[in-house]
Amino acid sequence: MSDPYPEAGPPIRVPRRSAHLETLRPYDLLAVALASTVGALLAVPAPDSTTGLSRVLLATVTGTAGCVSTLYAADYLTRHDDVIGKPHRPIPSGRLTEAAAKRSALLAGVVTVAVTCAVNRLALIFLAVAVLAQYAYGHRGKDHGLWGDLLNGVSGWSCTVLAGACFTARWPPSDVWPVAVVLGLQGTFSNLLLALGDLDADRAAGRRTHPVRHGHARTVATLALVATAGYTLAAVCLATRHTAPATYAPAAVALVLAAICLVLVAPRTPGVAARLSRATEVHFYERLVLPGALLAPATGTPPALAVTCAAVGLLALSPRALLPH
């Protein structure tokens, strides 16, 4: 009997730096940086002092550091599943050691907590909720279908907005909370879409994600419901701030991108894998445009567009090898 796993030749040496870059997914880092900025600016719109602007910048940097910690921790916690479904990932492939992942997660986490303590200890409440939710997702939540996706949305996006708000206000104002829900729903959509792309790998690993439990068609229907809820609430958030009509333009662009994602993944026909990959890439841009649209009431449309375009440009310049989940 022939060997079912023939030798493919000597292993290719890949610089360890590429493993760290692959772990630090640019689409996550940029989206979290924007979410932190949204929270900080909406809590105190248009800060007119150097101190205010520095706190907004500090919120952005600290939120990004927290994301770095989460990404390393997530790769560490899911390393056993990745051995089966994603052997090319940094830890299973041996390009990143488990010890290095743990050290990196710990270092970034310590920096995040230390800076947050120095600015406003109340923000630690949201960091604690995010850590607990992410831990629950990594251990059991992923197997609980949509509840796991919601846990991921809350930990990665809602808590980021609320923690960012604590950098410019003692406690997030009431009108920031709906925005946190909007981005939490977008994070839920994101996790669900990525799970749909990982359907075969998760099934092979024995996972019970929403796509594994309910199949392709019901997952797409759930994606549509989550997107509808998120964009409806986003429209309400913009309307309650009595923004100018031009402010709605970025939100409309984000809505179109979300619709394109749904159209691409809707039919379960040959070629769906390629369409899922394309839909995921489109969604990565949508994840930047929607937070940028929510920035507009605080900064005005031109500055919000400038920030959003800068983030989109950085994502577009990222090596394509770093984009897949």
PDB file of C-alpha atoms in Angstrom:
ATOM      1  CA  MET A   1       0.000   0.000   0.000  1.00  0.00           C
ATOM      2  CA  SER A   2       1.355   3.391  -0.940  1.00  0.00           C
ATOM      3  CA  ASP A   3       1.977   6.021   1.690  1.00  0.00           C
ATOM      4  CA  PRO A   4      -1.123   8.271   1.912  1.00  0.00           C
ATOM      5  CA  TYR A   5       1.104  11.119   3.047  1.00  0.00           C
ATOM      6  CA  PRO A   6       4.100  11.074   0.720  1.00  0.00           C
ATOM      7  CA  GLU A   7       7.122  13.132   1.452  1.00  0.00           C
ATOM      8  CA  ALA A   8       6.916  16.516  -0.278  1.00  0.00           C
ATOM      9  CA  GLY A   9      10.600  17.279  -0.028  1.00  0.00           C
ATOM     10  CA  PRO A  10      12.576  19.130   2.650  1.00  0.00           C
ATOM     11  CA  PRO A  11      10.618  21.656   4.728  1.00  0.00           C
ATOM     12  CA  ILE A  12      10.805  25.251   3.649  1.00  0.00           C
ATOM     13  CA  ARG A  13      12.370  27.525   6.218  1.00  0.00           C
ATOM     14  CA  VAL A  14      10.106  30.446   6.961  1.00  0.00           C
ATOM     15  CA  PRO A  15      11.357  33.381   9.061  1.00  0.00           C
ATOM     16  CA  ARG A  16       9.769  33.452  12.519  1.00  0.00           C
ATOM     17  CA  ARG A  17       8.935  37.094  11.906  1.00  0.00           C
ATOM     18  CA  SER A  18       6.346  35.985   9.349  1.00  0.00           C
ATOM     19  CA  ALA A  19       4.719  33.786  11.987  1.00  0.00           C
ATOM     20  CA  HIS A  20       4.235  36.791  14.268  1.00  0.00           C
ATOM     21  CA  LEU A  21       2.870  38.866  11.372  1.00  0.00           C
ATOM     22  CA  GLU A  22       0.441  36.077  10.500  1.00  0.00           C
ATOM     23  CA  THR A  23      -0.734  35.879  14.106  1.00  0.00           C
ATOM     24  CA  LEU A  24      -1.189  39.659  14.278  1.00  0.00           C
ATOM     25  CA  ARG A  25      -3.910  39.780  11.644  1.00  0.00           C
ATOM     26  CA  PRO A  26      -3.983  43.293  10.156  1.00  0.00           C
ATOM     27  CA  TYR A  27      -7.733  43.206   9.597  1.00  0.00           C
ATOM     28  CA  ASP A  28      -8.279  42.661  13.336  1.00  0.00           C
ATOM     29  CA  LEU A  29      -5.701  45.198  14.513  1.00  0.00           C
ATOM     30  CA  LEU A  30      -7.052  47.969  12.288  1.00  0.00           C
ATOM     31  CA  ALA A  31     -10.692  47.273  13.197  1.00  0.00           C
ATOM     32  CA  VAL A  32      -9.953  47.260  16.933  1.00  0.00           C
ATOM     33  CA  ALA A  33      -7.914  50.462  16.655  1.00  0.00           C
ATOM     34  CA  LEU A  34     -10.903  52.136  14.978  1.00  0.00           C
ATOM     35  CA  ALA A  35     -13.355  50.746  17.544  1.00  0.00           C
ATOM     36  CA  SER A  36     -11.234  52.155  20.396  1.00  0.00           C
ATOM     37  CA  THR A  37     -11.070  55.513  18.647  1.00  0.00           C
ATOM     38  CA  VAL A  38     -14.847  55.522  18.130  1.00  0.00           C
ATOM     39  CA  GLY A  39     -15.437  54.962  21.847  1.00  0.00           C
ATOM     40  CA  ALA A  40     -12.962  57.643  22.933  1.00  0.00           C
ATOM     41  CA  LEU A  41     -14.234  60.313  20.505  1.00  0.00           C
ATOM     42  CA  LEU A  42     -17.945  59.685  20.985  1.00  0.00           C
ATOM     43  CA  ALA A  43     -17.550  59.906  24.769  1.00  0.00           C
ATOM     44  CA  VAL A  44     -16.127  63.432  24.433  1.00  0.00           C
ATOM     45  CA  PRO A  45     -16.748  64.662  20.870  1.00  0.00           C
ATOM     46  CA  ALA A  46     -14.201  66.998  19.275  1.00  0.00           C
ATOM     47  CA  PRO A  47     -11.606  67.228  22.075  1.00  0.00           C
ATOM     48  CA  ASP A  48     -10.124  70.695  21.807  1.00  0.00           C
ATOM     49  CA  SER A  49      -7.073  70.287  23.985  1.00  0.00           C
ATOM     50  CA  THR A  50      -3.775  68.506  23.655  1.00  0.00           C
ATOM     51  CA  THR A  51      -4.677  66.391  26.683  1.00  0.00           C
ATOM     52  CA  GLY A  52      -7.957  65.306  25.107  1.00  0.00           C
ATOM     53  CA  LEU A  53      -6.333  64.344  21.817  1.00  0.00           C
ATOM     54  CA  SER A  54      -3.540  62.482  23.596  1.00  0.00           C
ATOM     55  CA  ARG A  55      -6.122  60.440  25.498  1.00  0.00           C
ATOM     56  CA  VAL A  56      -7.858  59.511  22.266  1.00  0.00           C
ATOM     57  CA  LEU A  57      -4.521  58.392  20.834  1.00  0.00           C
ATOM     58  CA  LEU A  58      -3.747  56.498  24.039  1.00  0.00           C
ATOM     59  CA  ALA A  59      -7.103  54.723  23.816  1.00  0.00           C
ATOM     60  CA  THR A  60      -6.308  53.685  20.241  1.00  0.00           C
ATOM     61  CA  VAL A  61      -2.849  52.365  21.102  1.00  0.00           C
ATOM     62  CA  THR A  62      -4.025  50.583  24.250  1.00  0.00           C
ATOM     63  CA  GLY A  63      -6.940  48.959  22.452  1.00  0.00           C
ATOM     64  CA  THR A  64      -4.530  47.732  19.781  1.00  0.00           C
ATOM     65  CA  ALA A  65      -2.212  46.309  22.455  1.00  0.00           C
ATOM     66  CA  GLY A  66      -5.169  44.481  23.963  1.00  0.00           C
ATOM     67  CA  CYS A  67      -5.969  43.059  20.534  1.00  0.00           C
ATOM     68  CA  VAL A  68      -2.367  41.856  20.180  1.00  0.00           C
ATOM     69  CA  SER A  69      -2.689  39.991  23.479  1.00  0.00           C
ATOM     70  CA  THR A  70      -6.002  38.459  22.397  1.00  0.00           C
ATOM     71  CA  LEU A  71      -4.671  37.289  19.025  1.00  0.00           C
ATOM     72  CA  TYR A  72      -1.708  35.494  20.560  1.00  0.00           C
ATOM     73  CA  ALA A  73      -3.908  33.973  23.255  1.00  0.00           C
ATOM     74  CA  ALA A  74      -6.532  32.875  20.705  1.00  0.00           C
ATOM     75  CA  ASP A  75      -3.921  31.099  18.562  1.00  0.00           C
ATOM     76  CA  TYR A  76      -2.580  29.413  21.692  1.00  0.00           C
ATOM     77  CA  LEU A  77      -6.003  28.266  22.930  1.00  0.00           C
ATOM     78  CA  THR A  78      -7.065  26.894  19.535  1.00  0.00           C
ATOM     79  CA  ARG A  79      -3.730  25.266  18.681  1.00  0.00           C
ATOM     80  CA  HIS A  80      -5.061  21.710  19.069  1.00  0.00           C
ATOM     81  CA  ASP A  81      -7.936  22.350  16.646  1.00  0.00           C
ATOM     82  CA  ASP A  82      -5.530  24.016  14.223  1.00  0.00           C
ATOM     83  CA  VAL A  83      -3.370  20.888  14.114  1.00  0.00           C
ATOM     84  CA  ILE A  84      -6.314  19.171  12.392  1.00  0.00           C
ATOM     85  CA  GLY A  85      -7.987  21.942  10.425  1.00  0.00           C
ATOM     86  CA  LYS A  86      -5.243  24.524   9.878  1.00  0.00           C
ATOM     87  CA  PRO A  87      -1.820  22.873  10.120  1.00  0.00           C
ATOM     88  CA  HIS A  88      -0.321  25.838   8.244  1.00  0.00           C
ATOM     89  CA  ARG A  89      -1.039  28.212  11.152  1.00  0.00           C
ATOM     90  CA  PRO A  90       2.059  29.486  13.013  1.00  0.00           C
ATOM     91  CA  ILE A  91       1.881  27.247  16.108  1.00  0.00           C
ATOM     92  CA  PRO A  92       0.956  23.909  14.471  1.00  0.00           C
ATOM     93  CA  SER A  93       3.510  24.484  11.717  1.00  0.00           C
ATOM     94  CA  GLY A  94       6.269  25.044  14.281  1.00  0.00           C
ATOM     95  CA  ARG A  95       7.028  28.581  13.131  1.00  0.00           C
ATOM     96  CA  LEU A  96       5.827  29.977  16.467  1.00  0.00           C
ATOM     97  CA  THR A  97       6.393  28.104  19.716  1.00  0.00           C
ATOM     98  CA  GLU A  98       3.686  27.786  22.340  1.00  0.00           C
ATOM     99  CA  ALA A  99       5.991  29.490  24.848  1.00  0.00           C
ATOM    100  CA  ALA A 100       6.534  32.456  22.523  1.00  0.00           C
ATOM    101  CA  ALA A 101       2.787  32.834  21.999  1.00  0.00           C
ATOM    102  CA  LYS A 102       2.155  32.790  25.752  1.00  0.00           C
ATOM    103  CA  ARG A 103       4.923  35.301  26.444  1.00  0.00           C
ATOM    104  CA  SER A 104       3.693  37.644  23.730  1.00  0.00           C
ATOM    105  CA  ALA A 105       0.097  37.457  24.970  1.00  0.00           C
ATOM    106  CA  LEU A 106       1.213  38.105  28.548  1.00  0.00           C
ATOM    107  CA  LEU A 107       3.471  41.034  27.658  1.00  0.00           C
ATOM    108  CA  ALA A 108       0.837  42.800  25.561  1.00  0.00           C
ATOM    109  CA  GLY A 109      -1.771  42.088  28.238  1.00  0.00           C
ATOM    110  CA  VAL A 110       0.378  43.574  30.993  1.00  0.00           C
ATOM    111  CA  VAL A 111       0.963  46.731  28.924  1.00  0.00           C
ATOM    112  CA  THR A 112      -2.766  47.048  28.276  1.00  0.00           C
ATOM    113  CA  VAL A 113      -3.705  46.665  31.949  1.00  0.00           C
ATOM    114  CA  ALA A 114      -0.939  48.979  33.189  1.00  0.00           C
ATOM    115  CA  VAL A 115      -1.844  51.833  30.845  1.00  0.00           C
ATOM    116  CA  THR A 116      -5.559  51.378  31.505  1.00  0.00           C
ATOM    117  CA  CYS A 117      -4.982  51.505  35.271  1.00  0.00           C
ATOM    118  CA  ALA A 118      -3.005  54.706  34.881  1.00  0.00           C
ATOM    119  CA  VAL A 119      -5.782  56.396  32.899  1.00  0.00           C
ATOM    120  CA  ASN A 120      -9.066  55.114  34.360  1.00  0.00           C
ATOM    121  CA  ARG A 121      -9.432  51.967  36.448  1.00  0.00           C
ATOM    122  CA  LEU A 122     -13.117  51.681  35.600  1.00  0.00           C
ATOM    123  CA  ALA A 123     -12.087  50.623  32.105  1.00  0.00           C
ATOM    124  CA  LEU A 124     -10.697  47.447  33.683  1.00  0.00           C
ATOM    125  CA  ILE A 125     -14.303  46.288  34.086  1.00  0.00           C
ATOM    126  CA  PHE A 126     -14.654  46.067  30.315  1.00  0.00           C
ATOM    127  CA  LEU A 127     -11.225  44.484  29.930  1.00  0.00           C
ATOM    128  CA  ALA A 128     -12.213  41.828  32.475  1.00  0.00           C
ATOM    129  CA  VAL A 129     -15.497  41.129  30.663  1.00  0.00           C
ATOM    130  CA  ALA A 130     -13.604  40.866  27.359  1.00  0.00           C
ATOM    131  CA  VAL A 131     -11.050  38.434  28.802  1.00  0.00           C
ATOM    132  CA  LEU A 132     -13.725  36.252  30.402  1.00  0.00           C
ATOM    133  CA  ALA A 133     -15.821  36.227  27.236  1.00  0.00           C
ATOM    134  CA  GLN A 134     -12.816  35.369  25.058  1.00  0.00           C
ATOM    135  CA  TYR A 135     -11.757  32.626  27.473  1.00  0.00           C
ATOM    136  CA  ALA A 136     -15.285  31.202  27.471  1.00  0.00           C
ATOM    137  CA  TYR A 137     -15.350  31.302  23.682  1.00  0.00           C
ATOM    138  CA  GLY A 138     -12.004  29.546  23.330  1.00  0.00           C
ATOM    139  CA  HIS A 139     -12.893  26.747  25.753  1.00  0.00           C
ATOM    140  CA  ARG A 140     -16.607  26.045  25.328  1.00  0.00           C
ATOM    141  CA  GLY A 141     -18.370  28.947  23.640  1.00  0.00           C
ATOM    142  CA  LYS A 142     -17.265  28.049  20.129  1.00  0.00           C
ATOM    143  CA  ASP A 143     -19.295  24.835  20.394  1.00  0.00           C
ATOM    144  CA  HIS A 144     -22.504  26.675  21.328  1.00  0.00           C
ATOM    145  CA  GLY A 145     -23.362  27.998  17.890  1.00  0.00           C
ATOM    146  CA  LEU A 146     -24.536  31.583  17.676  1.00  0.00           C
ATOM    147  CA  TRP A 147     -23.970  32.158  21.396  1.00  0.00           C
ATOM    148  CA  GLY A 148     -20.255  31.660  20.794  1.00  0.00           C
ATOM    149  CA  ASP A 149     -20.294  34.171  17.953  1.00  0.00           C
ATOM    150  CA  LEU A 150     -22.057  36.684  20.207  1.00  0.00           C
ATOM    151  CA  LEU A 151     -19.423  36.108  22.899  1.00  0.00           C
ATOM    152  CA  ASN A 152     -16.739  36.916  20.364  1.00  0.00           C
ATOM    153  CA  GLY A 153     -18.568  40.039  19.208  1.00  0.00           C
ATOM    154  CA  VAL A 154     -18.959  41.322  22.763  1.00  0.00           C
ATOM    155  CA  SER A 155     -15.381  40.578  23.800  1.00  0.00           C
ATOM    156  CA  GLY A 156     -13.672  41.879  20.701  1.00  0.00           C
ATOM    157  CA  TRP A 157     -15.787  44.885  19.749  1.00  0.00           C
ATOM    158  CA  SER A 158     -18.389  46.022  22.285  1.00  0.00           C
ATOM    159  CA  CYS A 159     -15.930  45.971  25.183  1.00  0.00           C
ATOM    160  CA  THR A 160     -13.316  47.714  23.053  1.00  0.00           C
ATOM    161  CA  VAL A 161     -15.654  50.642  22.355  1.00  0.00           C
ATOM    162  CA  LEU A 162     -16.672  50.952  26.016  1.00  0.00           C
ATOM    163  CA  ALA A 163     -13.110  50.694  27.308  1.00  0.00           C
ATOM    164  CA  GLY A 164     -12.027  53.336  24.796  1.00  0.00           C
ATOM    165  CA  ALA A 165     -14.767  55.652  26.078  1.00  0.00           C
ATOM    166  CA  CYS A 166     -13.278  55.411  29.571  1.00  0.00           C
ATOM    167  CA  PHE A 167     -10.095  57.062  28.314  1.00  0.00           C
ATOM    168  CA  THR A 168     -11.909  60.370  27.725  1.00  0.00           C
ATOM    169  CA  ALA A 169     -14.834  60.057  30.167  1.00  0.00           C
ATOM    170  CA  ARG A 170     -15.122  58.556  33.624  1.00  0.00           C
ATOM    171  CA  TRP A 171     -17.833  56.168  32.404  1.00  0.00           C
ATOM    172  CA  PRO A 172     -19.229  55.565  28.879  1.00  0.00           C
ATOM    173  CA  PRO A 173     -22.119  58.004  28.224  1.00  0.00           C
ATOM    174  CA  SER A 174     -25.511  56.523  27.439  1.00  0.00           C
ATOM    175  CA  ASP A 175     -25.281  57.239  23.711  1.00  0.00           C
ATOM    176  CA  VAL A 176     -22.042  55.260  23.387  1.00  0.00           C
ATOM    177  CA  TRP A 177     -23.643  51.987  24.494  1.00  0.00           C
ATOM    178  CA  PRO A 178     -25.800  51.532  21.355  1.00  0.00           C
ATOM    179  CA  VAL A 179     -22.702  52.126  19.222  1.00  0.00           C
ATOM    180  CA  ALA A 180     -20.944  49.384  21.204  1.00  0.00           C
ATOM    181  CA  VAL A 181     -23.858  47.071  20.408  1.00  0.00           C
ATOM    182  CA  VAL A 182     -23.632  47.960  16.693  1.00  0.00           C
ATOM    183  CA  LEU A 183     -19.953  47.033  16.508  1.00  0.00           C
ATOM    184  CA  GLY A 184     -20.591  43.978  18.679  1.00  0.00           C
ATOM    185  CA  LEU A 185     -23.129  42.802  16.107  1.00  0.00           C
ATOM    186  CA  GLN A 186     -20.624  43.475  13.337  1.00  0.00           C
ATOM    187  CA  GLY A 187     -18.096  41.386  15.261  1.00  0.00           C
ATOM    188  CA  THR A 188     -20.700  38.621  15.574  1.00  0.00           C
ATOM    189  CA  PHE A 189     -21.303  38.793  11.809  1.00  0.00           C
ATOM    190  CA  SER A 190     -17.553  38.601  11.263  1.00  0.00           C
ATOM    191  CA  ASN A 191     -17.056  35.555  13.465  1.00  0.00           C
ATOM    192  CA  LEU A 192     -20.030  33.795  11.890  1.00  0.00           C
ATOM    193  CA  LEU A 193     -18.773  34.498   8.363  1.00  0.00           C
ATOM    194  CA  LEU A 194     -15.312  33.201   9.223  1.00  0.00           C
ATOM    195  CA  ALA A 195     -16.880  30.112  10.829  1.00  0.00           C
ATOM    196  CA  LEU A 196     -18.762  29.487   7.592  1.00  0.00           C
ATOM    197  CA  GLY A 197     -15.451  29.507   5.751  1.00  0.00           C
ATOM    198  CA  ASP A 198     -14.024  27.124   8.369  1.00  0.00           C
ATOM    199  CA  LEU A 199     -16.998  24.752   8.147  1.00  0.00           C
ATOM    200  CA  ASP A 200     -15.068  21.704   6.914  1.00  0.00           C
ATOM    201  CA  ALA A 201     -12.112  22.281   9.254  1.00  0.00           C
ATOM    202  CA  ASP A 202     -14.379  22.752  12.290  1.00  0.00           C
ATOM    203  CA  ARG A 203     -16.392  19.661  11.404  1.00  0.00           C
ATOM    204  CA  ALA A 204     -13.177  17.624  11.102  1.00  0.00           C
ATOM    205  CA  ALA A 205     -12.053  18.919  14.516  1.00  0.00           C
ATOM    206  CA  GLY A 206     -15.376  17.918  16.092  1.00  0.00           C
ATOM    207  CA  ARG A 207     -16.459  21.493  16.730  1.00  0.00           C
ATOM    208  CA  ARG A 208     -20.130  22.478  16.989  1.00  0.00           C
ATOM    209  CA  THR A 209     -20.145  25.962  15.513  1.00  0.00           C
ATOM    210  CA  HIS A 210     -23.319  27.471  14.083  1.00  0.00           C
ATOM    211  CA  PRO A 211     -22.461  26.414  10.496  1.00  0.00           C
ATOM    212  CA  VAL A 212     -21.638  22.872  11.649  1.00  0.00           C
ATOM    213  CA  ARG A 213     -24.901  22.644  13.585  1.00  0.00           C
ATOM    214  CA  HIS A 214     -27.240  24.248  11.053  1.00  0.00           C
ATOM    215  CA  GLY A 215     -25.556  24.126   7.661  1.00  0.00           C
ATOM    216  CA  HIS A 216     -24.803  26.714   4.994  1.00  0.00           C
ATOM    217  CA  ALA A 217     -28.286  28.040   4.184  1.00  0.00           C
ATOM    218  CA  ARG A 218     -29.367  28.708   7.778  1.00  0.00           C
ATOM    219  CA  THR A 219     -26.024  30.312   8.547  1.00  0.00           C
ATOM    220  CA  VAL A 220     -26.454  32.737   5.644  1.00  0.00           C
ATOM    221  CA  ALA A 221     -29.977  33.554   6.903  1.00  0.00           C
ATOM    222  CA  THR A 222     -28.534  34.227  10.371  1.00  0.00           C
ATOM    223  CA  LEU A 223     -25.856  36.459   8.852  1.00  0.00           C
ATOM    224  CA  ALA A 224     -28.579  38.473   7.121  1.00  0.00           C
ATOM    225  CA  LEU A 225     -30.509  38.876  10.398  1.00  0.00           C
ATOM    226  CA  VAL A 226     -27.406  39.987  12.312  1.00  0.00           C
ATOM    227  CA  ALA A 227     -26.485  42.499   9.586  1.00  0.00           C
ATOM    228  CA  THR A 228     -30.039  43.855   9.473  1.00  0.00           C
ATOM    229  CA  ALA A 229     -30.102  44.360  13.226  1.00  0.00           C
ATOM    230  CA  GLY A 230     -26.690  46.013  13.249  1.00  0.00           C
ATOM    231  CA  TYR A 231     -27.313  48.456  10.418  1.00  0.00           C
ATOM    232  CA  THR A 232     -30.786  49.343  11.676  1.00  0.00           C
ATOM    233  CA  LEU A 233     -29.314  50.266  15.044  1.00  0.00           C
ATOM    234  CA  ALA A 234     -26.462  52.134  13.314  1.00  0.00           C
ATOM    235  CA  ALA A 235     -29.020  54.248  11.443  1.00  0.00           C
ATOM    236  CA  VAL A 236     -30.773  55.008  14.728  1.00  0.00           C
ATOM    237  CA  CYS A 237     -27.462  56.013  16.343  1.00  0.00           C
ATOM    238  CA  LEU A 238     -26.707  58.435  13.505  1.00  0.00           C
ATOM    239  CA  ALA A 239     -30.247  59.834  13.487  1.00  0.00           C
ATOM    240  CA  THR A 240     -30.292  60.513  17.243  1.00  0.00           C
ATOM    241  CA  ARG A 241     -27.159  62.627  16.894  1.00  0.00           C
ATOM    242  CA  HIS A 242     -28.922  64.840  14.301  1.00  0.00           C
ATOM    243  CA  THR A 243     -26.098  64.456  11.843  1.00  0.00           C
ATOM    244  CA  ALA A 244     -25.922  66.072   8.408  1.00  0.00           C
ATOM    245  CA  PRO A 245     -27.103  64.004   5.434  1.00  0.00           C
ATOM    246  CA  ALA A 246     -23.521  63.603   4.184  1.00  0.00           C
ATOM    247  CA  THR A 247     -22.711  61.708   7.380  1.00  0.00           C
ATOM    248  CA  TYR A 248     -24.838  58.792   6.200  1.00  0.00           C
ATOM    249  CA  ALA A 249     -22.718  58.220   3.073  1.00  0.00           C
ATOM    250  CA  PRO A 250     -19.978  56.127   4.756  1.00  0.00           C
ATOM    251  CA  ALA A 251     -22.640  54.043   6.522  1.00  0.00           C
ATOM    252  CA  ALA A 252     -24.349  53.456   3.175  1.00  0.00           C
ATOM    253  CA  VAL A 253     -21.037  52.261   1.697  1.00  0.00           C
ATOM    254  CA  ALA A 254     -20.592  49.853   4.610  1.00  0.00           C
ATOM    255  CA  LEU A 255     -24.132  48.567   4.095  1.00  0.00           C
ATOM    256  CA  VAL A 256     -23.431  47.924   0.406  1.00  0.00           C
ATOM    257  CA  LEU A 257     -20.277  45.987   1.318  1.00  0.00           C
ATOM    258  CA  ALA A 258     -22.238  43.863   3.801  1.00  0.00           C
ATOM    259  CA  ALA A 259     -24.855  43.162   1.137  1.00  0.00           C
ATOM    260  CA  ILE A 260     -22.136  42.088  -1.301  1.00  0.00           C
ATOM    261  CA  CYS A 261     -20.844  39.619   1.306  1.00  0.00           C
ATOM    262  CA  LEU A 262     -24.317  38.086   1.646  1.00  0.00           C
ATOM    263  CA  VAL A 263     -24.815  37.845  -2.115  1.00  0.00           C
ATOM    264  CA  LEU A 264     -21.449  36.128  -2.542  1.00  0.00           C
ATOM    265  CA  VAL A 265     -22.092  33.459   0.096  1.00  0.00           C
ATOM    266  CA  ALA A 266     -25.825  32.919  -0.487  1.00  0.00           C
ATOM    267  CA  PRO A 267     -25.840  30.112  -3.077  1.00  0.00           C
ATOM    268  CA  ARG A 268     -24.450  26.755  -1.985  1.00  0.00           C
ATOM    269  CA  THR A 269     -23.147  25.807  -5.432  1.00  0.00           C
ATOM    270  CA  PRO A 270     -19.809  24.757  -6.936  1.00  0.00           C
ATOM    271  CA  GLY A 271     -17.255  27.487  -6.404  1.00  0.00           C
ATOM    272  CA  VAL A 272     -18.663  28.533  -3.025  1.00  0.00           C
ATOM    273  CA  ALA A 273     -15.208  28.254  -1.410  1.00  0.00           C
ATOM    274  CA  ALA A 274     -13.778  30.883  -3.747  1.00  0.00           C
ATOM    275  CA  ARG A 275     -16.805  33.131  -3.186  1.00  0.00           C
ATOM    276  CA  LEU A 276     -16.463  32.729   0.576  1.00  0.00           C
ATOM    277  CA  SER A 277     -12.851  33.834   0.344  1.00  0.00           C
ATOM    278  CA  ARG A 278     -13.862  36.871  -1.692  1.00  0.00           C
ATOM    279  CA  ALA A 279     -16.750  37.676   0.662  1.00  0.00           C
ATOM    280  CA  THR A 280     -14.401  37.511   3.648  1.00  0.00           C
ATOM    281  CA  GLU A 281     -11.995  39.943   2.011  1.00  0.00           C
ATOM    282  CA  VAL A 282     -14.853  42.352   1.224  1.00  0.00           C
ATOM    283  CA  HIS A 283     -16.009  42.055   4.828  1.00  0.00           C
ATOM    284  CA  PHE A 284     -12.586  43.043   6.139  1.00  0.00           C
ATOM    285  CA  TYR A 285     -13.062  46.398   4.420  1.00  0.00           C
ATOM    286  CA  GLU A 286     -16.635  46.688   5.716  1.00  0.00           C
ATOM    287  CA  ARG A 287     -15.270  46.226   9.252  1.00  0.00           C
ATOM    288  CA  LEU A 288     -13.283  49.438   8.751  1.00  0.00           C
ATOM    289  CA  VAL A 289     -15.913  51.505   6.951  1.00  0.00           C
ATOM    290  CA  LEU A 290     -18.704  51.065   9.518  1.00  0.00           C
ATOM    291  CA  PRO A 291     -16.637  52.280  12.522  1.00  0.00           C
ATOM    292  CA  GLY A 292     -15.461  55.150  10.336  1.00  0.00           C
ATOM    293  CA  ALA A 293     -19.085  56.047   9.630  1.00  0.00           C
ATOM    294  CA  LEU A 294     -19.813  56.071  13.362  1.00  0.00           C
ATOM    295  CA  LEU A 295     -16.879  58.444  13.896  1.00  0.00           C
ATOM    296  CA  ALA A 296     -18.448  61.109  11.682  1.00  0.00           C
ATOM    297  CA  PRO A 297     -20.889  62.551  14.273  1.00  0.00           C
ATOM    298  CA  ALA A 298     -17.965  63.296  16.585  1.00  0.00           C
ATOM    299  CA  THR A 299     -15.345  64.496  14.118  1.00  0.00           C
ATOM    300  CA  GLY A 300     -17.317  65.594  11.064  1.00  0.00           C
ATOM    301  CA  THR A 301     -17.405  63.712   7.783  1.00  0.00           C
ATOM    302  CA  PRO A 302     -14.033  64.806   6.249  1.00  0.00           C
ATOM    303  CA  PRO A 303     -11.848  63.743   9.231  1.00  0.00           C
ATOM    304  CA  ALA A 304     -13.796  60.486   9.589  1.00  0.00           C
ATOM    305  CA  LEU A 305     -13.304  59.769   5.900  1.00  0.00           C
ATOM    306  CA  ALA A 306      -9.585  60.536   6.176  1.00  0.00           C
ATOM    307  CA  VAL A 307      -9.149  58.092   9.079  1.00  0.00           C
ATOM    308  CA  THR A 308     -11.202  55.425   7.316  1.00  0.00           C
ATOM    309  CA  CYS A 309      -9.318  55.814   4.028  1.00  0.00           C
ATOM    310  CA  ALA A 310      -6.001  55.537   5.871  1.00  0.00           C
ATOM    311  CA  ALA A 311      -7.121  52.288   7.526  1.00  0.00           C
ATOM    312  CA  VAL A 312      -8.452  50.925   4.226  1.00  0.00           C
ATOM    313  CA  GLY A 313      -5.179  51.838   2.522  1.00  0.00           C
ATOM    314  CA  LEU A 314      -3.133  50.009   5.159  1.00  0.00           C
ATOM    315  CA  LEU A 315      -5.292  46.920   4.763  1.00  0.00           C
ATOM    316  CA  ALA A 316      -4.991  47.076   0.981  1.00  0.00           C
ATOM    317  CA  LEU A 317      -1.195  47.241   1.302  1.00  0.00           C
ATOM    318  CA  SER A 318      -1.068  44.223   3.623  1.00  0.00           C
ATOM    319  CA  PRO A 319       0.370  41.077   2.003  1.00  0.00           C
ATOM    320  CA  ARG A 320      -2.476  38.847   0.835  1.00  0.00           C
ATOM    321  CA  ALA A 321      -0.910  35.928   2.718  1.00  0.00           C
ATOM    322  CA  LEU A 322      -1.805  37.720   5.962  1.00  0.00           C
ATOM    323  CA  LEU A 323      -5.490  38.183   5.081  1.00  0.00           C
ATOM    324  CA  PRO A 324      -6.949  34.665   5.323  1.00  0.00           C
ATOM    325  CA  HIS A 325      -8.167  33.713   8.798  1.00  0.00           C
TER     326      HIS A 325
END
